[in-house]
């Protein structure tokens, strides 16, 4: 079996052979690299790799045991290994390491989903708790500014770099975990500098940078605490790109918002009515809007 995940600086895949999983990593920066984590897998009795996620310069992996490991560039704490902010894990060659293996916020927590963003990370536990860590300067961690650590070198500047090197719980509806069983996080997605969380009742919470309208909110500003998008959809999946977002509804419709310098900015969620499929001869065929979409994925500028 092969799992693949592509990010800003490369691609990560898992190759299954002889009952074990080997993680292969190819990064464009600083140079193509082959990374094997067989020894780490063997140390944990060769668990099955459930999910891979690649961010701007770091990667996350999730085993079927619920443990998460990370590797890559961790300058902003996006690897989740604790310590002072900004992290000393500032190179692009940090080896794979289990997050909070012996102690820490994720120790003993069974994680069910992971998402690596530009310089931050999100994880979702089996009880519906969402944790975040990494860079939080634009609000992408969903945490109040008072909870974040600041880089003393940027104090007093117009933009003060802040974040968290250890996993922290995100509060929804004013509590670390909503008491309303009909509204629990079921899906997460970390984008370039923003984040999306899909809830069990079909609503979507957003936070982070909104300069391109990628939060689907009317104001172009940074949002530090989870904010509900006031739309009538029943969402079942979300995907955050570098500066745009996608939402998939229960009836197979897709909404998009955000943009970039290359793409037209859409501040209000817009329903996609047609899709194009490229044929073998290079021609493009427009698929009628009656198509039912089953999965979505937002990338850099696509």
PDB file of C-alpha atoms in Angstrom:
ATOM      1  CA  UNK A   1       0.000   0.000   0.000  1.00  0.00           C
ATOM      2  CA  UNK A   2       1.144   3.553  -0.631  1.00  0.00           C
ATOM      3  CA  UNK A   3       0.048   6.768   1.088  1.00  0.00           C
ATOM      4  CA  UNK A   4       1.171  10.103  -0.293  1.00  0.00           C
ATOM      5  CA  UNK A   5       1.011  13.665   0.973  1.00  0.00           C
ATOM      6  CA  UNK A   6       2.447  16.729  -0.749  1.00  0.00           C
ATOM      7  CA  UNK A   7       3.419  20.002   0.901  1.00  0.00           C
ATOM      8  CA  UNK A   8       5.168  23.268   0.250  1.00  0.00           C
ATOM      9  CA  UNK A   9       8.668  21.788   0.224  1.00  0.00           C
ATOM     10  CA  UNK A  10       8.130  18.273  -1.041  1.00  0.00           C
ATOM     11  CA  UNK A  11       6.354  14.983  -0.751  1.00  0.00           C
ATOM     12  CA  UNK A  12       6.130  12.215   1.783  1.00  0.00           C
ATOM     13  CA  UNK A  13       5.020   8.660   1.055  1.00  0.00           C
ATOM     14  CA  UNK A  14       4.751   5.412   2.931  1.00  0.00           C
ATOM     15  CA  UNK A  15       5.720   2.128   1.343  1.00  0.00           C
ATOM     16  CA  UNK A  16       4.425  -1.020   2.992  1.00  0.00           C
ATOM     17  CA  UNK A  17       6.610  -4.100   2.665  1.00  0.00           C
ATOM     18  CA  UNK A  18       6.989  -7.274   4.712  1.00  0.00           C
ATOM     19  CA  UNK A  19       4.451  -6.043   7.235  1.00  0.00           C
ATOM     20  CA  UNK A  20       6.331  -2.835   8.052  1.00  0.00           C
ATOM     21  CA  UNK A  21       5.920   0.762   6.913  1.00  0.00           C
ATOM     22  CA  UNK A  22       8.862   2.775   5.597  1.00  0.00           C
ATOM     23  CA  UNK A  23       8.403   6.534   5.362  1.00  0.00           C
ATOM     24  CA  UNK A  24      10.091   8.044   2.342  1.00  0.00           C
ATOM     25  CA  UNK A  25      10.672  11.787   2.204  1.00  0.00           C
ATOM     26  CA  UNK A  26      11.713  13.876  -0.791  1.00  0.00           C
ATOM     27  CA  UNK A  27      12.155  17.586  -0.091  1.00  0.00           C
ATOM     28  CA  UNK A  28      13.033  20.271  -2.629  1.00  0.00           C
ATOM     29  CA  UNK A  29      14.848  22.251   0.069  1.00  0.00           C
ATOM     30  CA  UNK A  30      17.661  22.083   0.872  1.00  0.00           C
ATOM     31  CA  UNK A  31      18.171  19.003  -1.340  1.00  0.00           C
ATOM     32  CA  UNK A  32      16.324  15.782  -2.290  1.00  0.00           C
ATOM     33  CA  UNK A  33      16.491  13.494   0.732  1.00  0.00           C
ATOM     34  CA  UNK A  34      15.478   9.914   1.392  1.00  0.00           C
ATOM     35  CA  UNK A  35      14.362   9.451   4.969  1.00  0.00           C
ATOM     36  CA  UNK A  36      13.640   6.062   6.481  1.00  0.00           C
ATOM     37  CA  UNK A  37      12.042   5.688   9.915  1.00  0.00           C
ATOM     38  CA  UNK A  38      12.203   1.914  10.184  1.00  0.00           C
ATOM     39  CA  UNK A  39      14.045   2.106  13.504  1.00  0.00           C
ATOM     40  CA  UNK A  40      11.345   4.344  14.989  1.00  0.00           C
ATOM     41  CA  UNK A  41       8.643   1.960  13.785  1.00  0.00           C
ATOM     42  CA  UNK A  42      10.493  -1.051  15.170  1.00  0.00           C
ATOM     43  CA  UNK A  43      10.816   0.671  18.533  1.00  0.00           C
ATOM     44  CA  UNK A  44       7.021   0.874  18.695  1.00  0.00           C
ATOM     45  CA  UNK A  45       6.357  -2.701  17.491  1.00  0.00           C
ATOM     46  CA  UNK A  46       5.773  -1.692  13.867  1.00  0.00           C
ATOM     47  CA  UNK A  47       2.385   0.027  14.128  1.00  0.00           C
ATOM     48  CA  UNK A  48       0.373   0.687  10.973  1.00  0.00           C
ATOM     49  CA  UNK A  49       0.672   4.154   9.503  1.00  0.00           C
ATOM     50  CA  UNK A  50      -2.829   5.637   9.319  1.00  0.00           C
ATOM     51  CA  UNK A  51      -2.228   9.149   7.976  1.00  0.00           C
ATOM     52  CA  UNK A  52       0.498  11.459   6.644  1.00  0.00           C
ATOM     53  CA  UNK A  53       0.378  15.244   6.393  1.00  0.00           C
ATOM     54  CA  UNK A  54       3.000  17.572   4.921  1.00  0.00           C
ATOM     55  CA  UNK A  55       3.170  21.290   5.709  1.00  0.00           C
ATOM     56  CA  UNK A  56       5.326  24.157   4.517  1.00  0.00           C
ATOM     57  CA  UNK A  57       8.549  22.545   5.754  1.00  0.00           C
ATOM     58  CA  UNK A  58       7.497  19.906   8.294  1.00  0.00           C
ATOM     59  CA  UNK A  59       5.600  16.630   8.320  1.00  0.00           C
ATOM     60  CA  UNK A  60       3.283  14.755  10.671  1.00  0.00           C
ATOM     61  CA  UNK A  61       2.520  11.055  10.795  1.00  0.00           C
ATOM     62  CA  UNK A  62      -0.240   9.190  12.657  1.00  0.00           C
ATOM     63  CA  UNK A  63      -0.142   5.523  13.658  1.00  0.00           C
ATOM     64  CA  UNK A  64      -3.162   3.339  14.301  1.00  0.00           C
ATOM     65  CA  UNK A  65      -2.186   3.419  17.983  1.00  0.00           C
ATOM     66  CA  UNK A  66      -3.120   7.104  18.096  1.00  0.00           C
ATOM     67  CA  UNK A  67       0.459   8.315  18.486  1.00  0.00           C
ATOM     68  CA  UNK A  68       1.783  11.168  16.350  1.00  0.00           C
ATOM     69  CA  UNK A  69       5.351  11.675  15.160  1.00  0.00           C
ATOM     70  CA  UNK A  70       6.823  14.699  13.407  1.00  0.00           C
ATOM     71  CA  UNK A  71       9.951  15.748  11.543  1.00  0.00           C
ATOM     72  CA  UNK A  72      11.319  18.557   9.391  1.00  0.00           C
ATOM     73  CA  UNK A  73      11.649  22.255  10.198  1.00  0.00           C
ATOM     74  CA  UNK A  74      10.458  23.125  13.679  1.00  0.00           C
ATOM     75  CA  UNK A  75      11.581  26.740  14.137  1.00  0.00           C
ATOM     76  CA  UNK A  76       8.109  27.882  15.227  1.00  0.00           C
ATOM     77  CA  UNK A  77       7.295  24.856  17.374  1.00  0.00           C
ATOM     78  CA  UNK A  78       5.266  23.140  14.641  1.00  0.00           C
ATOM     79  CA  UNK A  79       6.838  19.782  15.530  1.00  0.00           C
ATOM     80  CA  UNK A  80       5.206  19.916  18.976  1.00  0.00           C
ATOM     81  CA  UNK A  81       8.239  18.762  20.952  1.00  0.00           C
ATOM     82  CA  UNK A  82       8.052  21.480  23.608  1.00  0.00           C
ATOM     83  CA  UNK A  83      10.740  23.853  24.787  1.00  0.00           C
ATOM     84  CA  UNK A  84      11.096  27.598  24.477  1.00  0.00           C
ATOM     85  CA  UNK A  85       9.615  29.678  21.679  1.00  0.00           C
ATOM     86  CA  UNK A  86      10.967  30.107  19.069  1.00  0.00           C
ATOM     87  CA  UNK A  87      12.144  26.516  18.987  1.00  0.00           C
ATOM     88  CA  UNK A  88      15.763  25.478  18.647  1.00  0.00           C
ATOM     89  CA  UNK A  89      14.605  22.856  16.113  1.00  0.00           C
ATOM     90  CA  UNK A  90      15.273  25.341  13.333  1.00  0.00           C
ATOM     91  CA  UNK A  91      16.873  23.101  10.726  1.00  0.00           C
ATOM     92  CA  UNK A  92      15.058  21.214   7.988  1.00  0.00           C
ATOM     93  CA  UNK A  93      16.584  17.901   9.033  1.00  0.00           C
ATOM     94  CA  UNK A  94      15.003  17.173  12.407  1.00  0.00           C
ATOM     95  CA  UNK A  95      14.630  13.350  12.577  1.00  0.00           C
ATOM     96  CA  UNK A  96      11.252  11.667  13.122  1.00  0.00           C
ATOM     97  CA  UNK A  97      10.230  11.774  16.773  1.00  0.00           C
ATOM     98  CA  UNK A  98       7.054  10.817  18.623  1.00  0.00           C
ATOM     99  CA  UNK A  99       5.268  13.812  20.148  1.00  0.00           C
ATOM    100  CA  UNK A 100       4.864  13.647  23.947  1.00  0.00           C
ATOM    101  CA  UNK A 101       5.875   9.997  24.138  1.00  0.00           C
ATOM    102  CA  UNK A 102       6.547  10.011  27.885  1.00  0.00           C
ATOM    103  CA  UNK A 103       4.866  13.193  29.089  1.00  0.00           C
ATOM    104  CA  UNK A 104       3.117  16.270  27.779  1.00  0.00           C
ATOM    105  CA  UNK A 105      -0.322  17.378  26.529  1.00  0.00           C
ATOM    106  CA  UNK A 106      -0.630  14.545  23.985  1.00  0.00           C
ATOM    107  CA  UNK A 107       0.758  11.798  26.219  1.00  0.00           C
ATOM    108  CA  UNK A 108      -1.975   9.170  26.598  1.00  0.00           C
ATOM    109  CA  UNK A 109      -4.228  10.944  24.084  1.00  0.00           C
ATOM    110  CA  UNK A 110      -5.469   8.862  21.137  1.00  0.00           C
ATOM    111  CA  UNK A 111      -5.257  11.060  18.060  1.00  0.00           C
ATOM    112  CA  UNK A 112      -7.543  10.261  15.116  1.00  0.00           C
ATOM    113  CA  UNK A 113      -6.571  12.964  12.594  1.00  0.00           C
ATOM    114  CA  UNK A 114      -3.624  15.278  11.859  1.00  0.00           C
ATOM    115  CA  UNK A 115      -3.011  18.290   9.635  1.00  0.00           C
ATOM    116  CA  UNK A 116       0.252  20.149   8.961  1.00  0.00           C
ATOM    117  CA  UNK A 117      -0.038  23.786   7.835  1.00  0.00           C
ATOM    118  CA  UNK A 118       2.438  26.386   6.672  1.00  0.00           C
ATOM    119  CA  UNK A 119       4.180  26.699  10.050  1.00  0.00           C
ATOM    120  CA  UNK A 120       1.596  25.223  12.417  1.00  0.00           C
ATOM    121  CA  UNK A 121      -0.073  21.912  13.154  1.00  0.00           C
ATOM    122  CA  UNK A 122      -3.492  20.637  14.219  1.00  0.00           C
ATOM    123  CA  UNK A 123      -4.430  17.274  15.739  1.00  0.00           C
ATOM    124  CA  UNK A 124      -7.855  15.849  16.602  1.00  0.00           C
ATOM    125  CA  UNK A 125      -8.365  13.299  19.404  1.00  0.00           C
ATOM    126  CA  UNK A 126     -10.942  10.525  19.640  1.00  0.00           C
ATOM    127  CA  UNK A 127     -13.016  12.537  22.135  1.00  0.00           C
ATOM    128  CA  UNK A 128     -13.326  15.494  19.766  1.00  0.00           C
ATOM    129  CA  UNK A 129     -10.628  17.708  21.282  1.00  0.00           C
ATOM    130  CA  UNK A 130      -8.564  19.795  18.873  1.00  0.00           C
ATOM    131  CA  UNK A 131      -4.956  20.662  19.747  1.00  0.00           C
ATOM    132  CA  UNK A 132      -2.710  23.154  17.963  1.00  0.00           C
ATOM    133  CA  UNK A 133       0.973  24.082  18.059  1.00  0.00           C
ATOM    134  CA  UNK A 134       3.480  26.080  16.040  1.00  0.00           C
ATOM    135  CA  UNK A 135       3.370  29.627  14.742  1.00  0.00           C
ATOM    136  CA  UNK A 136       0.372  31.640  15.921  1.00  0.00           C
ATOM    137  CA  UNK A 137       1.201  35.173  14.818  1.00  0.00           C
ATOM    138  CA  UNK A 138      -1.832  35.392  12.499  1.00  0.00           C
ATOM    139  CA  UNK A 139      -4.197  33.508  14.825  1.00  0.00           C
ATOM    140  CA  UNK A 140      -3.887  30.161  13.046  1.00  0.00           C
ATOM    141  CA  UNK A 141      -3.643  28.261  16.365  1.00  0.00           C
ATOM    142  CA  UNK A 142      -7.109  29.333  17.490  1.00  0.00           C
ATOM    143  CA  UNK A 143      -5.715  30.492  20.817  1.00  0.00           C
ATOM    144  CA  UNK A 144      -6.022  33.789  22.656  1.00  0.00           C
ATOM    145  CA  UNK A 145      -2.903  35.950  22.361  1.00  0.00           C
ATOM    146  CA  UNK A 146      -2.445  35.832  26.137  1.00  0.00           C
ATOM    147  CA  UNK A 147      -1.842  32.057  25.944  1.00  0.00           C
ATOM    148  CA  UNK A 148       0.958  32.289  23.395  1.00  0.00           C
ATOM    149  CA  UNK A 149       4.695  32.750  23.846  1.00  0.00           C
ATOM    150  CA  UNK A 150       6.465  35.621  22.099  1.00  0.00           C
ATOM    151  CA  UNK A 151       9.829  35.866  20.392  1.00  0.00           C
ATOM    152  CA  UNK A 152      11.665  38.504  22.464  1.00  0.00           C
ATOM    153  CA  UNK A 153      13.538  39.644  19.343  1.00  0.00           C
ATOM    154  CA  UNK A 154      10.273  40.863  17.820  1.00  0.00           C
ATOM    155  CA  UNK A 155       8.837  42.576  20.907  1.00  0.00           C
ATOM    156  CA  UNK A 156       7.775  46.133  20.154  1.00  0.00           C
ATOM    157  CA  UNK A 157       7.779  45.572  16.404  1.00  0.00           C
ATOM    158  CA  UNK A 158       4.697  46.054  14.244  1.00  0.00           C
ATOM    159  CA  UNK A 159       4.464  42.273  13.920  1.00  0.00           C
ATOM    160  CA  UNK A 160       5.388  40.304  17.029  1.00  0.00           C
ATOM    161  CA  UNK A 161       6.052  36.643  16.296  1.00  0.00           C
ATOM    162  CA  UNK A 162       4.263  34.318  18.691  1.00  0.00           C
ATOM    163  CA  UNK A 163       3.301  30.668  18.959  1.00  0.00           C
ATOM    164  CA  UNK A 164       3.393  27.476  21.013  1.00  0.00           C
ATOM    165  CA  UNK A 165       5.949  24.660  20.983  1.00  0.00           C
ATOM    166  CA  UNK A 166       3.659  22.226  22.830  1.00  0.00           C
ATOM    167  CA  UNK A 167       0.145  21.114  21.943  1.00  0.00           C
ATOM    168  CA  UNK A 168      -2.599  23.314  23.409  1.00  0.00           C
ATOM    169  CA  UNK A 169      -6.360  22.717  23.500  1.00  0.00           C
ATOM    170  CA  UNK A 170      -8.529  24.933  21.343  1.00  0.00           C
ATOM    171  CA  UNK A 171     -11.676  26.311  22.962  1.00  0.00           C
ATOM    172  CA  UNK A 172     -15.007  26.140  21.126  1.00  0.00           C
ATOM    173  CA  UNK A 173     -18.095  27.870  22.517  1.00  0.00           C
ATOM    174  CA  UNK A 174     -16.080  29.215  25.420  1.00  0.00           C
ATOM    175  CA  UNK A 175     -14.779  25.862  26.713  1.00  0.00           C
ATOM    176  CA  UNK A 176     -11.877  23.587  25.865  1.00  0.00           C
ATOM    177  CA  UNK A 177     -14.396  21.014  24.742  1.00  0.00           C
ATOM    178  CA  UNK A 178     -18.009  21.773  23.900  1.00  0.00           C
ATOM    179  CA  UNK A 179     -20.595  20.249  26.244  1.00  0.00           C
ATOM    180  CA  UNK A 180     -23.045  20.087  23.337  1.00  0.00           C
ATOM    181  CA  UNK A 181     -22.738  16.530  22.007  1.00  0.00           C
ATOM    182  CA  UNK A 182     -24.342  17.642  18.722  1.00  0.00           C
ATOM    183  CA  UNK A 183     -21.402  19.973  18.026  1.00  0.00           C
ATOM    184  CA  UNK A 184     -18.063  18.212  18.301  1.00  0.00           C
ATOM    185  CA  UNK A 185     -15.081  18.607  15.968  1.00  0.00           C
ATOM    186  CA  UNK A 186     -14.943  15.804  13.389  1.00  0.00           C
ATOM    187  CA  UNK A 187     -12.507  17.170  10.776  1.00  0.00           C
ATOM    188  CA  UNK A 188      -9.554  19.583  10.806  1.00  0.00           C
ATOM    189  CA  UNK A 189      -7.438  21.315   8.188  1.00  0.00           C
ATOM    190  CA  UNK A 190      -4.414  23.588   8.606  1.00  0.00           C
ATOM    191  CA  UNK A 191      -3.690  25.979   5.730  1.00  0.00           C
ATOM    192  CA  UNK A 192      -0.911  28.437   5.003  1.00  0.00           C
ATOM    193  CA  UNK A 193      -1.760  30.752   7.911  1.00  0.00           C
ATOM    194  CA  UNK A 194      -5.343  29.776   8.709  1.00  0.00           C
ATOM    195  CA  UNK A 195      -7.300  26.795  10.000  1.00  0.00           C
ATOM    196  CA  UNK A 196     -10.693  25.167   9.477  1.00  0.00           C
ATOM    197  CA  UNK A 197     -12.628  22.848  11.808  1.00  0.00           C
ATOM    198  CA  UNK A 198     -15.750  20.949  10.737  1.00  0.00           C
ATOM    199  CA  UNK A 199     -18.238  20.084  13.493  1.00  0.00           C
ATOM    200  CA  UNK A 200     -20.564  17.113  13.884  1.00  0.00           C
ATOM    201  CA  UNK A 201     -23.639  19.304  13.326  1.00  0.00           C
ATOM    202  CA  UNK A 202     -22.345  20.425   9.919  1.00  0.00           C
ATOM    203  CA  UNK A 203     -21.092  23.841  10.984  1.00  0.00           C
ATOM    204  CA  UNK A 204     -17.584  25.165  10.323  1.00  0.00           C
ATOM    205  CA  UNK A 205     -15.297  27.172  12.605  1.00  0.00           C
ATOM    206  CA  UNK A 206     -12.426  29.239  11.183  1.00  0.00           C
ATOM    207  CA  UNK A 207      -9.457  31.156  12.590  1.00  0.00           C
ATOM    208  CA  UNK A 208      -6.186  32.670  11.442  1.00  0.00           C
ATOM    209  CA  UNK A 209      -5.218  35.091   8.681  1.00  0.00           C
ATOM    210  CA  UNK A 210      -8.082  36.455   6.585  1.00  0.00           C
ATOM    211  CA  UNK A 211      -6.243  38.827   4.263  1.00  0.00           C
ATOM    212  CA  UNK A 212      -7.476  36.995   1.167  1.00  0.00           C
ATOM    213  CA  UNK A 213     -10.912  36.131   2.534  1.00  0.00           C
ATOM    214  CA  UNK A 214      -9.864  32.538   3.259  1.00  0.00           C
ATOM    215  CA  UNK A 215     -11.922  32.492   6.458  1.00  0.00           C
ATOM    216  CA  UNK A 216     -15.122  33.323   4.639  1.00  0.00           C
ATOM    217  CA  UNK A 217     -15.717  36.266   6.954  1.00  0.00           C
ATOM    218  CA  UNK A 218     -16.604  39.802   5.831  1.00  0.00           C
ATOM    219  CA  UNK A 219     -13.682  41.549   7.526  1.00  0.00           C
ATOM    220  CA  UNK A 220     -10.099  41.210   6.320  1.00  0.00           C
ATOM    221  CA  UNK A 221      -8.228  40.783   9.569  1.00  0.00           C
ATOM    222  CA  UNK A 222      -6.620  38.181  11.795  1.00  0.00           C
ATOM    223  CA  UNK A 223      -8.984  36.030  13.873  1.00  0.00           C
ATOM    224  CA  UNK A 224      -7.405  34.449  16.960  1.00  0.00           C
ATOM    225  CA  UNK A 225     -10.368  32.553  18.390  1.00  0.00           C
ATOM    226  CA  UNK A 226     -12.562  30.016  16.539  1.00  0.00           C
ATOM    227  CA  UNK A 227     -15.362  31.850  14.744  1.00  0.00           C
ATOM    228  CA  UNK A 228     -18.456  30.250  13.229  1.00  0.00           C
ATOM    229  CA  UNK A 229     -19.133  30.843   9.533  1.00  0.00           C
ATOM    230  CA  UNK A 230     -22.749  31.905   9.226  1.00  0.00           C
ATOM    231  CA  UNK A 231     -23.793  29.698   6.311  1.00  0.00           C
ATOM    232  CA  UNK A 232     -26.746  27.343   5.916  1.00  0.00           C
ATOM    233  CA  UNK A 233     -24.736  24.373   4.728  1.00  0.00           C
ATOM    234  CA  UNK A 234     -24.312  20.978   6.397  1.00  0.00           C
ATOM    235  CA  UNK A 235     -20.574  20.456   6.012  1.00  0.00           C
ATOM    236  CA  UNK A 236     -18.891  17.066   6.227  1.00  0.00           C
ATOM    237  CA  UNK A 237     -15.342  17.953   5.206  1.00  0.00           C
ATOM    238  CA  UNK A 238     -13.022  20.977   4.987  1.00  0.00           C
ATOM    239  CA  UNK A 239      -9.711  21.700   3.307  1.00  0.00           C
ATOM    240  CA  UNK A 240      -7.486  24.746   3.793  1.00  0.00           C
ATOM    241  CA  UNK A 241      -5.002  25.732   1.079  1.00  0.00           C
ATOM    242  CA  UNK A 242      -2.287  28.362   1.252  1.00  0.00           C
ATOM    243  CA  UNK A 243      -4.712  31.270   1.041  1.00  0.00           C
ATOM    244  CA  UNK A 244      -8.071  29.751   0.093  1.00  0.00           C
ATOM    245  CA  UNK A 245     -10.516  27.239   1.537  1.00  0.00           C
ATOM    246  CA  UNK A 246     -12.930  24.524   0.439  1.00  0.00           C
ATOM    247  CA  UNK A 247     -15.981  23.100   2.216  1.00  0.00           C
ATOM    248  CA  UNK A 248     -17.737  19.888   1.135  1.00  0.00           C
ATOM    249  CA  UNK A 249     -21.389  19.501   2.151  1.00  0.00           C
ATOM    250  CA  UNK A 250     -23.390  16.367   2.877  1.00  0.00           C
ATOM    251  CA  UNK A 251     -25.146  16.569  -0.495  1.00  0.00           C
ATOM    252  CA  UNK A 252     -21.905  16.701  -2.487  1.00  0.00           C
ATOM    253  CA  UNK A 253     -21.704  20.445  -3.081  1.00  0.00           C
ATOM    254  CA  UNK A 254     -18.413  22.353  -2.779  1.00  0.00           C
ATOM    255  CA  UNK A 255     -18.006  25.926  -1.539  1.00  0.00           C
ATOM    256  CA  UNK A 256     -14.823  27.938  -2.026  1.00  0.00           C
ATOM    257  CA  UNK A 257     -13.568  31.205  -0.541  1.00  0.00           C
ATOM    258  CA  UNK A 258     -10.296  33.093  -0.395  1.00  0.00           C
ATOM    259  CA  UNK A 259      -7.732  33.553  -3.144  1.00  0.00           C
ATOM    260  CA  UNK A 260      -4.241  34.899  -3.794  1.00  0.00           C
ATOM    261  CA  UNK A 261      -2.400  37.352  -5.991  1.00  0.00           C
ATOM    262  CA  UNK A 262      -2.930  34.901  -8.864  1.00  0.00           C
ATOM    263  CA  UNK A 263      -6.532  33.967  -8.049  1.00  0.00           C
ATOM    264  CA  UNK A 264      -9.621  36.129  -7.749  1.00  0.00           C
ATOM    265  CA  UNK A 265     -10.416  36.709  -4.095  1.00  0.00           C
ATOM    266  CA  UNK A 266     -13.771  35.426  -2.904  1.00  0.00           C
ATOM    267  CA  UNK A 267     -14.486  36.690   0.560  1.00  0.00           C
ATOM    268  CA  UNK A 268     -17.932  35.120   0.778  1.00  0.00           C
ATOM    269  CA  UNK A 269     -18.284  31.340   0.312  1.00  0.00           C
ATOM    270  CA  UNK A 270     -19.301  30.609  -3.285  1.00  0.00           C
ATOM    271  CA  UNK A 271     -20.840  27.376  -4.533  1.00  0.00           C
ATOM    272  CA  UNK A 272     -18.894  25.695  -7.324  1.00  0.00           C
ATOM    273  CA  UNK A 273     -21.423  24.864 -10.039  1.00  0.00           C
ATOM    274  CA  UNK A 274     -19.171  23.324 -12.704  1.00  0.00           C
ATOM    275  CA  UNK A 275     -16.002  21.267 -12.736  1.00  0.00           C
ATOM    276  CA  UNK A 276     -13.556  20.582 -15.534  1.00  0.00           C
ATOM    277  CA  UNK A 277     -11.884  17.312 -16.402  1.00  0.00           C
ATOM    278  CA  UNK A 278      -8.860  17.214 -18.694  1.00  0.00           C
ATOM    279  CA  UNK A 279      -9.113  14.537 -21.372  1.00  0.00           C
ATOM    280  CA  UNK A 280      -6.201  12.490 -22.681  1.00  0.00           C
ATOM    281  CA  UNK A 281      -5.847  14.696 -25.766  1.00  0.00           C
ATOM    282  CA  UNK A 282      -5.501  17.819 -23.587  1.00  0.00           C
ATOM    283  CA  UNK A 283      -9.033  19.099 -24.124  1.00  0.00           C
ATOM    284  CA  UNK A 284     -11.113  20.107 -21.135  1.00  0.00           C
ATOM    285  CA  UNK A 285     -14.629  18.794 -20.593  1.00  0.00           C
ATOM    286  CA  UNK A 286     -17.002  20.724 -18.358  1.00  0.00           C
ATOM    287  CA  UNK A 287     -18.879  18.429 -15.986  1.00  0.00           C
ATOM    288  CA  UNK A 288     -22.442  19.581 -15.231  1.00  0.00           C
ATOM    289  CA  UNK A 289     -23.174  20.895 -11.760  1.00  0.00           C
ATOM    290  CA  UNK A 290     -25.241  17.825 -10.880  1.00  0.00           C
ATOM    291  CA  UNK A 291     -22.035  15.931 -10.072  1.00  0.00           C
ATOM    292  CA  UNK A 292     -21.746  14.803  -6.446  1.00  0.00           C
ATOM    293  CA  UNK A 293     -18.288  15.425  -4.997  1.00  0.00           C
ATOM    294  CA  UNK A 294     -17.026  12.925  -2.411  1.00  0.00           C
ATOM    295  CA  UNK A 295     -13.621  14.371  -1.459  1.00  0.00           C
ATOM    296  CA  UNK A 296     -11.795  17.723  -1.595  1.00  0.00           C
ATOM    297  CA  UNK A 297      -8.210  18.937  -1.256  1.00  0.00           C
ATOM    298  CA  UNK A 298      -6.898  22.515  -1.475  1.00  0.00           C
ATOM    299  CA  UNK A 299      -3.278  23.140  -2.435  1.00  0.00           C
ATOM    300  CA  UNK A 300      -1.022  26.120  -2.992  1.00  0.00           C
ATOM    301  CA  UNK A 301      -2.873  28.037  -5.710  1.00  0.00           C
ATOM    302  CA  UNK A 302      -5.294  25.295  -6.704  1.00  0.00           C
TER     303      UNK A 302
END
